[in-house]
Short mmCIF file of C-alpha atoms in Angstrom, two decimals:
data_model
loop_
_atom_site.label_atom_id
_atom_site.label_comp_id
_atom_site.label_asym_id
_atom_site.label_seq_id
_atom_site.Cartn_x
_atom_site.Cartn_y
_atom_site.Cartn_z
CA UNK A 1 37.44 93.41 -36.71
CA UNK A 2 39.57 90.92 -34.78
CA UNK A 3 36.66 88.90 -34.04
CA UNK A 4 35.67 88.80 -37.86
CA UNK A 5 39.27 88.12 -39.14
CA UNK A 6 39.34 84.71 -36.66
CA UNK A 7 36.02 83.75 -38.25
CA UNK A 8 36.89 84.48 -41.71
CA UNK A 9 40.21 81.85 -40.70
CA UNK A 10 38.10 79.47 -38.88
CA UNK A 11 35.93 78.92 -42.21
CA UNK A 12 38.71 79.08 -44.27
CA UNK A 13 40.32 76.10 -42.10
CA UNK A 14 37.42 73.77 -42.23
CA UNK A 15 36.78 74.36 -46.31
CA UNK A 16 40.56 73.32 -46.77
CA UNK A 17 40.10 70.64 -44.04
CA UNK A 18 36.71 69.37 -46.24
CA UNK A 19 38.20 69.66 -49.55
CA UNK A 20 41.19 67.76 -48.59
CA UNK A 21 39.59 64.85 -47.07
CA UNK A 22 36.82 64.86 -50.03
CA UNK A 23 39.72 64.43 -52.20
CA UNK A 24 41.56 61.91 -50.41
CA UNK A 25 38.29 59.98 -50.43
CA UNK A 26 37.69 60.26 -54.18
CA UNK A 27 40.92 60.73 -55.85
CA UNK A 28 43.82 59.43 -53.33
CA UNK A 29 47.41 59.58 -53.86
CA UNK A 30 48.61 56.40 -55.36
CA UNK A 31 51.00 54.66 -53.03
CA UNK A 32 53.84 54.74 -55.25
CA UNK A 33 54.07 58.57 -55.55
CA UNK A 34 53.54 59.14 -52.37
CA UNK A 35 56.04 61.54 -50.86
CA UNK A 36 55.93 59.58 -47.39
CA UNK A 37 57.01 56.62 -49.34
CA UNK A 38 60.38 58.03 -49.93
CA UNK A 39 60.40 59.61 -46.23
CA UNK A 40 60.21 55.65 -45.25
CA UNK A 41 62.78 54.48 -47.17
CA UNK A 42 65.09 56.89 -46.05
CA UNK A 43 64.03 56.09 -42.63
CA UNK A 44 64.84 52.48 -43.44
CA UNK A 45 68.02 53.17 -44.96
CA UNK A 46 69.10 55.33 -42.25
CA UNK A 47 67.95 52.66 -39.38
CA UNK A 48 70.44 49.97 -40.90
CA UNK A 49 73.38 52.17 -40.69
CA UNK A 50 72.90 53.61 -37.39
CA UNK A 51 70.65 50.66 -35.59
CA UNK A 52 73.08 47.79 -33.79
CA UNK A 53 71.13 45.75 -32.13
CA UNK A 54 74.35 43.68 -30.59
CA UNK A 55 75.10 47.31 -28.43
CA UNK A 56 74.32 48.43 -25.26
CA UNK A 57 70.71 49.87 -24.72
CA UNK A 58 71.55 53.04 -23.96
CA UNK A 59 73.72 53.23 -27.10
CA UNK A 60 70.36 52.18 -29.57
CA UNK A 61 67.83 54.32 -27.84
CA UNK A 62 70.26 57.36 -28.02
CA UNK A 63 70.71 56.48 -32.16
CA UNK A 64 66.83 56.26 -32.25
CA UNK A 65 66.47 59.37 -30.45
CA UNK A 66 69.29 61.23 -32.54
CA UNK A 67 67.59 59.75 -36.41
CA UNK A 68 64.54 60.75 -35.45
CA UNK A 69 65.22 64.04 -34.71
CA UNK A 70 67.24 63.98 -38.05
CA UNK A 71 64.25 63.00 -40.29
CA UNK A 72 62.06 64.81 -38.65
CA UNK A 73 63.21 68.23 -37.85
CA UNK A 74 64.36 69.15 -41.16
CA UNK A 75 61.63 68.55 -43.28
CA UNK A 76 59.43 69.63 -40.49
CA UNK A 77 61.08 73.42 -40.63
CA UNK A 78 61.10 73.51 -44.03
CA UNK A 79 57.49 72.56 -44.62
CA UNK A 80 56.81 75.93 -42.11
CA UNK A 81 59.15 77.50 -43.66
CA UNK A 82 57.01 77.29 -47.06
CA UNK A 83 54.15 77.86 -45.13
CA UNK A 84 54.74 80.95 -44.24
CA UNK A 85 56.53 82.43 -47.10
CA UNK A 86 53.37 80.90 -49.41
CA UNK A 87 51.26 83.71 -51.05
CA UNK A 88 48.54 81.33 -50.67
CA UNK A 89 49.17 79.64 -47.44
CA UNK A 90 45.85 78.10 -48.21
CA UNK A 91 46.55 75.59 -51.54
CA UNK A 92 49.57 74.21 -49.39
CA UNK A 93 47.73 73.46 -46.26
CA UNK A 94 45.18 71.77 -48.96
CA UNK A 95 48.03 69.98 -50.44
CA UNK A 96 50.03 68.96 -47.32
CA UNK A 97 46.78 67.62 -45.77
CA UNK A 98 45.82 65.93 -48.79
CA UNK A 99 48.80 63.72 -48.87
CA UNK A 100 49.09 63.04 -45.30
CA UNK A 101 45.28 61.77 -45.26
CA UNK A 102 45.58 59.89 -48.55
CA UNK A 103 48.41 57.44 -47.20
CA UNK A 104 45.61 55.76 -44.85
CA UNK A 105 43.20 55.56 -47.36
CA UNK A 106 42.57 51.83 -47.04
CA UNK A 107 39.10 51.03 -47.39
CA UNK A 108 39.39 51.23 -51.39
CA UNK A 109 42.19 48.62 -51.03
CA UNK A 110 40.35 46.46 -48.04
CA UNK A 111 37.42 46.06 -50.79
CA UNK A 112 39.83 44.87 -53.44
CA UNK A 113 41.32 42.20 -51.04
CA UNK A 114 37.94 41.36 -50.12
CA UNK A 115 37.05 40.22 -53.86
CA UNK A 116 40.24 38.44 -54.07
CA UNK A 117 40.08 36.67 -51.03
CA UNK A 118 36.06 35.34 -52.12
CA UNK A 119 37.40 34.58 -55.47
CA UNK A 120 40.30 32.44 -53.73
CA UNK A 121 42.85 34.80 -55.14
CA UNK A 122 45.44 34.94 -52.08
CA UNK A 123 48.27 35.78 -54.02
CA UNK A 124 46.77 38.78 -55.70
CA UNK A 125 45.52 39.71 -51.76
CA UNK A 126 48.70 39.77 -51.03
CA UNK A 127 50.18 42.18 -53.48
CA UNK A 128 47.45 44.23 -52.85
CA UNK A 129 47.61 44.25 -48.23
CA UNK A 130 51.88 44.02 -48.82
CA UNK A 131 52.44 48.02 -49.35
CA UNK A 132 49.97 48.79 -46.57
CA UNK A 133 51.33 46.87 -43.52
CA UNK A 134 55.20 46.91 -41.74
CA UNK A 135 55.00 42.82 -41.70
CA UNK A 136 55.57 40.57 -44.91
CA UNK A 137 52.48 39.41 -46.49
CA UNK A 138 54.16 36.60 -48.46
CA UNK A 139 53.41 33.67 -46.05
CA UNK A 140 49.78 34.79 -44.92
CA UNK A 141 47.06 32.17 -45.31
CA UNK A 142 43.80 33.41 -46.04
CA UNK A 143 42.82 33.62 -42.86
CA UNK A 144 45.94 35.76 -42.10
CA UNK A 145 45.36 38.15 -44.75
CA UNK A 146 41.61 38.36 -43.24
CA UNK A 147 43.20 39.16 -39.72
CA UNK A 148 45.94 42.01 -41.02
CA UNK A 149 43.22 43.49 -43.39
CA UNK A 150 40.20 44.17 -40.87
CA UNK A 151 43.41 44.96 -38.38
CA UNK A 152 44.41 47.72 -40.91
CA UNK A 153 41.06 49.25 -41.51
CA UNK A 154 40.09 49.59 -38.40
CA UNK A 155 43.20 51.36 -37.12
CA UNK A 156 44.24 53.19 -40.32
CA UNK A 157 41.01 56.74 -39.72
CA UNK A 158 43.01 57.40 -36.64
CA UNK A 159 46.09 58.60 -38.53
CA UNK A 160 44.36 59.84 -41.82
CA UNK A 161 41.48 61.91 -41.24
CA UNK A 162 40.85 61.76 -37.44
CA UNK A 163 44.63 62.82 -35.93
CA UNK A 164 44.79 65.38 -39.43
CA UNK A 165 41.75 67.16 -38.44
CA UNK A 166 42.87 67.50 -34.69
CA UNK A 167 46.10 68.38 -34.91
CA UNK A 168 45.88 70.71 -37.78
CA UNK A 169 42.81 72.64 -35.32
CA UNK A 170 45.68 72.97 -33.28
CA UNK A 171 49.27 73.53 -34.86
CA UNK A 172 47.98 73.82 -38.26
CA UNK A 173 49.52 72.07 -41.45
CA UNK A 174 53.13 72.07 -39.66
CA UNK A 175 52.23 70.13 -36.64
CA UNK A 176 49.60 67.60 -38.94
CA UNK A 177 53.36 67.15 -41.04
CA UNK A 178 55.34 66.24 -38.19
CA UNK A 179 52.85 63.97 -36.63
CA UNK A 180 52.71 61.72 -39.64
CA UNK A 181 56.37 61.74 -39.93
CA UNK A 182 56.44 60.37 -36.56
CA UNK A 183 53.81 57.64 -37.27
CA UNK A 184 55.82 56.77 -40.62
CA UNK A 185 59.13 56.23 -38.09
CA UNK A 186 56.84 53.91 -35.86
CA UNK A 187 55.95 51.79 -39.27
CA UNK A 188 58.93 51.68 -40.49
CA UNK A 189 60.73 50.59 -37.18
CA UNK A 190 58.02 48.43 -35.17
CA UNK A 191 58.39 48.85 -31.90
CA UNK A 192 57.71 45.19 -31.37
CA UNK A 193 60.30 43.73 -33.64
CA UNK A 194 63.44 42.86 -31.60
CA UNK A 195 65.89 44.80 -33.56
CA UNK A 196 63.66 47.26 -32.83
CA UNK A 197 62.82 47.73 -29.52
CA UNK A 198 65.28 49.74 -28.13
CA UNK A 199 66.13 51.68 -31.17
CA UNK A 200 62.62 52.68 -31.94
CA UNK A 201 61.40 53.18 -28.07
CA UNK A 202 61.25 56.77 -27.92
CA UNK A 203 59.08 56.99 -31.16
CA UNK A 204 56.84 54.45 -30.07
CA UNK A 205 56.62 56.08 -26.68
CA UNK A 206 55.85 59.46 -28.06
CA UNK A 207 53.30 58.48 -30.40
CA UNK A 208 51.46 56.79 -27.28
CA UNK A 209 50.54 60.17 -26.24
CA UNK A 210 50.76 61.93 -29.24
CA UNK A 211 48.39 60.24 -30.78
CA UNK A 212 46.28 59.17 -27.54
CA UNK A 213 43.63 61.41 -27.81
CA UNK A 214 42.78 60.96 -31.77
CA UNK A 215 42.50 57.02 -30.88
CA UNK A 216 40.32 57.47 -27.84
CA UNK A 217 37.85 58.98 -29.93
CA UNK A 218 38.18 56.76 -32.84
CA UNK A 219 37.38 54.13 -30.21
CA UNK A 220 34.26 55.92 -29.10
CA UNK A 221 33.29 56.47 -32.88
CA UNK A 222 33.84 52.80 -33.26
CA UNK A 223 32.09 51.71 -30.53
CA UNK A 224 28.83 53.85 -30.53
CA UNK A 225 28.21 51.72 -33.25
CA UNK A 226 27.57 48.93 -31.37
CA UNK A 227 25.83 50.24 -28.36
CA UNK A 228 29.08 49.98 -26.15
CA UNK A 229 29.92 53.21 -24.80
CA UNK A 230 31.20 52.55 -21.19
CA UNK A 231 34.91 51.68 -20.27
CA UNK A 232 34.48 48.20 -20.91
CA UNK A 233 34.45 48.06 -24.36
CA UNK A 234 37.99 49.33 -24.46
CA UNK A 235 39.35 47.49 -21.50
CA UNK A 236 42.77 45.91 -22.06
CA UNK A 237 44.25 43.06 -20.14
CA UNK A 238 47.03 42.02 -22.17
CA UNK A 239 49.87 45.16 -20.81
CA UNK A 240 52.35 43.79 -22.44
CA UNK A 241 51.14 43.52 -25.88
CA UNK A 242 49.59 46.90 -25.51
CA UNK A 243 53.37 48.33 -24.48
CA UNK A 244 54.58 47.32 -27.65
CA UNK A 245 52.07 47.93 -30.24
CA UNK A 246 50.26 50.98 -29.98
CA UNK A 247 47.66 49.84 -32.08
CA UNK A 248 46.76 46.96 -29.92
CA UNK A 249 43.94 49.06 -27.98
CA UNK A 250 42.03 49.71 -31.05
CA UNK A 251 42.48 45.97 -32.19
CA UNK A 252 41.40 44.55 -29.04
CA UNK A 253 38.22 47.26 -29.61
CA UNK A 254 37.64 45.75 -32.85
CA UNK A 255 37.49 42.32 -32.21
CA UNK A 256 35.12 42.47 -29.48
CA UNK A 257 32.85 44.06 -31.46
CA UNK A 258 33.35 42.16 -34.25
CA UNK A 259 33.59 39.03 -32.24
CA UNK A 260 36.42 37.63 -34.20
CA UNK A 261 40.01 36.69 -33.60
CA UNK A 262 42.34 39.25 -34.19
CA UNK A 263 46.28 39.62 -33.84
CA UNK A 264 48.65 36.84 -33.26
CA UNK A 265 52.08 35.94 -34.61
CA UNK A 266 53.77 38.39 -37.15
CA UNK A 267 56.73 37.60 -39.73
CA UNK A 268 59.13 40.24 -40.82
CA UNK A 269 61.43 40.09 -43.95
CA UNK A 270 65.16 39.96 -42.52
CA UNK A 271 67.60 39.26 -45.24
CA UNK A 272 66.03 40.79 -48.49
CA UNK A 273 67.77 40.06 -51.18
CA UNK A 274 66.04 42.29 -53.31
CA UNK A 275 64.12 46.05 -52.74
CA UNK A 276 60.30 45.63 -51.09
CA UNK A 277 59.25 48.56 -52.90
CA UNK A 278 60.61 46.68 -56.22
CA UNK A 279 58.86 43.28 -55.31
CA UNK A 280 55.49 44.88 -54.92
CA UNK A 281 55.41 46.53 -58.53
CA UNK A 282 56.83 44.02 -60.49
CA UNK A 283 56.11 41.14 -58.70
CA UNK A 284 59.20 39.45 -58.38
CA UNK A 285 59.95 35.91 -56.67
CA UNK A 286 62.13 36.52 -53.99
CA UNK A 287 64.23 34.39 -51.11
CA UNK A 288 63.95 35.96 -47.83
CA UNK A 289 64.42 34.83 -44.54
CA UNK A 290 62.46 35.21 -42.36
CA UNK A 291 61.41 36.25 -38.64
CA UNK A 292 58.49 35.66 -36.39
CA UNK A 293 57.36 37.62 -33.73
CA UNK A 294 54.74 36.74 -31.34
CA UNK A 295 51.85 38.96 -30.16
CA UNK A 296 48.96 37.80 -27.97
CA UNK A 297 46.04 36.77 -30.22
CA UNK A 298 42.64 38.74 -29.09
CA UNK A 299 39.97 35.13 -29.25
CA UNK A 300 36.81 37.18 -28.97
CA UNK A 301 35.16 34.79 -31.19
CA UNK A 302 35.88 32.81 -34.53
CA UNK A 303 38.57 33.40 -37.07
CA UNK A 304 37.43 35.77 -39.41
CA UNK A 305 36.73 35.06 -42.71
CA UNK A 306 36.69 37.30 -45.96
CA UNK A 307 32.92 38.62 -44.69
CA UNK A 308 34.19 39.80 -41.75
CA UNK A 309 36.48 42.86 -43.59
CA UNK A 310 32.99 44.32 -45.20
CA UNK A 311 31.59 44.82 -41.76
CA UNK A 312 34.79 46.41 -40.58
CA UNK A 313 34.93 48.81 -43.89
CA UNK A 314 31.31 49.61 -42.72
CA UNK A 315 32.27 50.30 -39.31
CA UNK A 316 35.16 52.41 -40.44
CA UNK A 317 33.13 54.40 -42.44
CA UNK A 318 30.41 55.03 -40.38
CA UNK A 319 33.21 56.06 -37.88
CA UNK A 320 34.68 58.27 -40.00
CA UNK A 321 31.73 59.79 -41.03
CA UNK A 322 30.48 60.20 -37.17
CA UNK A 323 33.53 61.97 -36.62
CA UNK A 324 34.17 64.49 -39.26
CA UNK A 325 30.51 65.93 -39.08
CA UNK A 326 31.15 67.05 -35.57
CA UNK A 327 34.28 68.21 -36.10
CA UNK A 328 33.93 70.12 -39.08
CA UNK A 329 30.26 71.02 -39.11
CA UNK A 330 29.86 72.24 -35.11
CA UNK A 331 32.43 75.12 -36.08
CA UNK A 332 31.33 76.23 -39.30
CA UNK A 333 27.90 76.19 -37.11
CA UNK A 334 29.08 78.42 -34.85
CA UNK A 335 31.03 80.98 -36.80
CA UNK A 336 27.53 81.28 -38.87
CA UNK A 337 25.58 81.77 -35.83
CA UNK A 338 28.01 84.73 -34.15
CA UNK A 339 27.31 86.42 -37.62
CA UNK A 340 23.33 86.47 -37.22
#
């Protein structure tokens, strides 16, 4: 009876898991009602009250430690809370996954830059990349907005649909919550910006090995692609690029196989004097100034050009694809075949 109960939740898991991602897929959350929107600008808000960069080290890591165990905590118990009290615990794990896997649904929006960027149309690119990405996309040149596009889709499956269906196979919708609330921290404080560093170490830290295994096997989804399945493909030399962005494996991944350059210099709104989230929708001319931070460009080959992001989306896809059919399928499999 035990035994038939487990498989009765174990197909019940991966039909929410498949209807979720089908939806995100098809029908995703627009960015502007995403709940993880507000969660950011909280974060944000929260980060210039308590983050002084002009302190002593031990002072900023111990207020990054102490706001993100503020953000996080909270909502995290409540969302369980819910969970359990929910006469159908199944519709929320559905819902919870399906927003959490529709804020990386980028490939929709990499296509869209892709037309603009053939049609010459960098200022509509930008508009389109700016909500997507912790950097400003105001000064990118075309071949920037190439870069932080195929940059984007290559790295964004490892937080949607790859780390969801993971870590909800093994904490369920409560731990899947928490991990992207943790991921949202890292993009809203980059570990690599200076005022950032200390303040957002611990975050950036713990998502190294939160999130280590979902990117190792995005990697090997990625790479299979191309026929590279040894160590090599993923080799890093650059350490101290890779310490600050923990993105930069999957990057350095992507260009090799793309043989293009990827990363380089990024430039960070400092002195808004107007809301992001406002310039975005209503397109409004702002003065900012400005800061640049540089990261070790990956020259595996050419700079890409507008081309270059439909073989990524391809790649991301295919990835995607690879991945979720093993890890949804292979169970279903097997709680079909202990019933024959």
């Amino acid at each position: 009876m035990s035994n038939l109960l487990l498989q009765n939740e174990l197909i019940q898991g991966c039909l929410v898991l498949i209807a979720a991602i089908a939806a995100a897929q098809l029908a995703p959350l627009p960015k502007h009602w995403q709940p993880l929107l507000w969660f950011r600008l909280l974060a944000t808000q929260l980060a210039a009250k308590v983050n002084h960069p002009n302190r002593s080290i031990s002072q900023q890591m111990t207020a990054g430690i102490l706001a993100t165990l503020l953000l996080v905590i909270p909502i995290t118990t409540i969302a369980a809370f819910f969970l359990e009290l929910a006469a159908y615990g199944w519709f929320f794990d559905f819902l919870l996954l399906y927003v959490c896997i529709s804020d990386y649904q980028f490939t929709h929006q990499a296509k869209r830059i892709q037309t603009a960027l053939e049609k010459n149309n960098n200022a509509s690119a930008k508009v389109i990349l700016a909500p997507w990405v912790s950097q400003s996309t105001q000064r990118l040149s075309s071949m920037g907005l190439c870069k932080t596009t195929i940059e984007k889709t290559l790295s964004a499956p490892i937080y949607g649909s790859i780390a969801s269906v993971i870590f909800f196979a093994i904490g369920g919708s409560t731990m899947v919550i928490a991990a992207h609330l943790l991921k949202q921290l890292e993009l809203c404080w980059p570990p690599y910006q200076p005022k950032f560093i200390n303040f957002s170490s611990f975050v950036g830290q713990f998502n190294r090995l939160l999130f280590f295994i979902p990117r190792l096997l995005w990697q090997f989804s990625l790479a299979i692609q191309f026929g590279q399945l040894g160590a090599k493909s993923i080799a890093i030399t650059d350490k101290v690029t890779q310490g600050l962005n923990n993105d930069f494996s999957v990057i350095h991944l992507g260009a090799n196989l793309l043989k293009v350059e990827l990363g380089g210099p990024q430039q960070f709104i400092i002195q808004p004097s107007a809301s992001k989230t406002l310039s975005y929708t209503k397109g409004v001319a702002v003065e900012n100034a400005f800061e640049k931070v540089n990261l070790t460009k990956i020259l595996a080959g050419p700079l890409p050009q507008y081309q270059h992001i439909h073989i990524a989306i391809k790649a991301a896809q295919n990835g995607k694809f690879f991945f979720l059919a093993l890890a949804i399928l292979l169970p279903l499999l097997w709680a079909l075949l202990q019933n024959m």
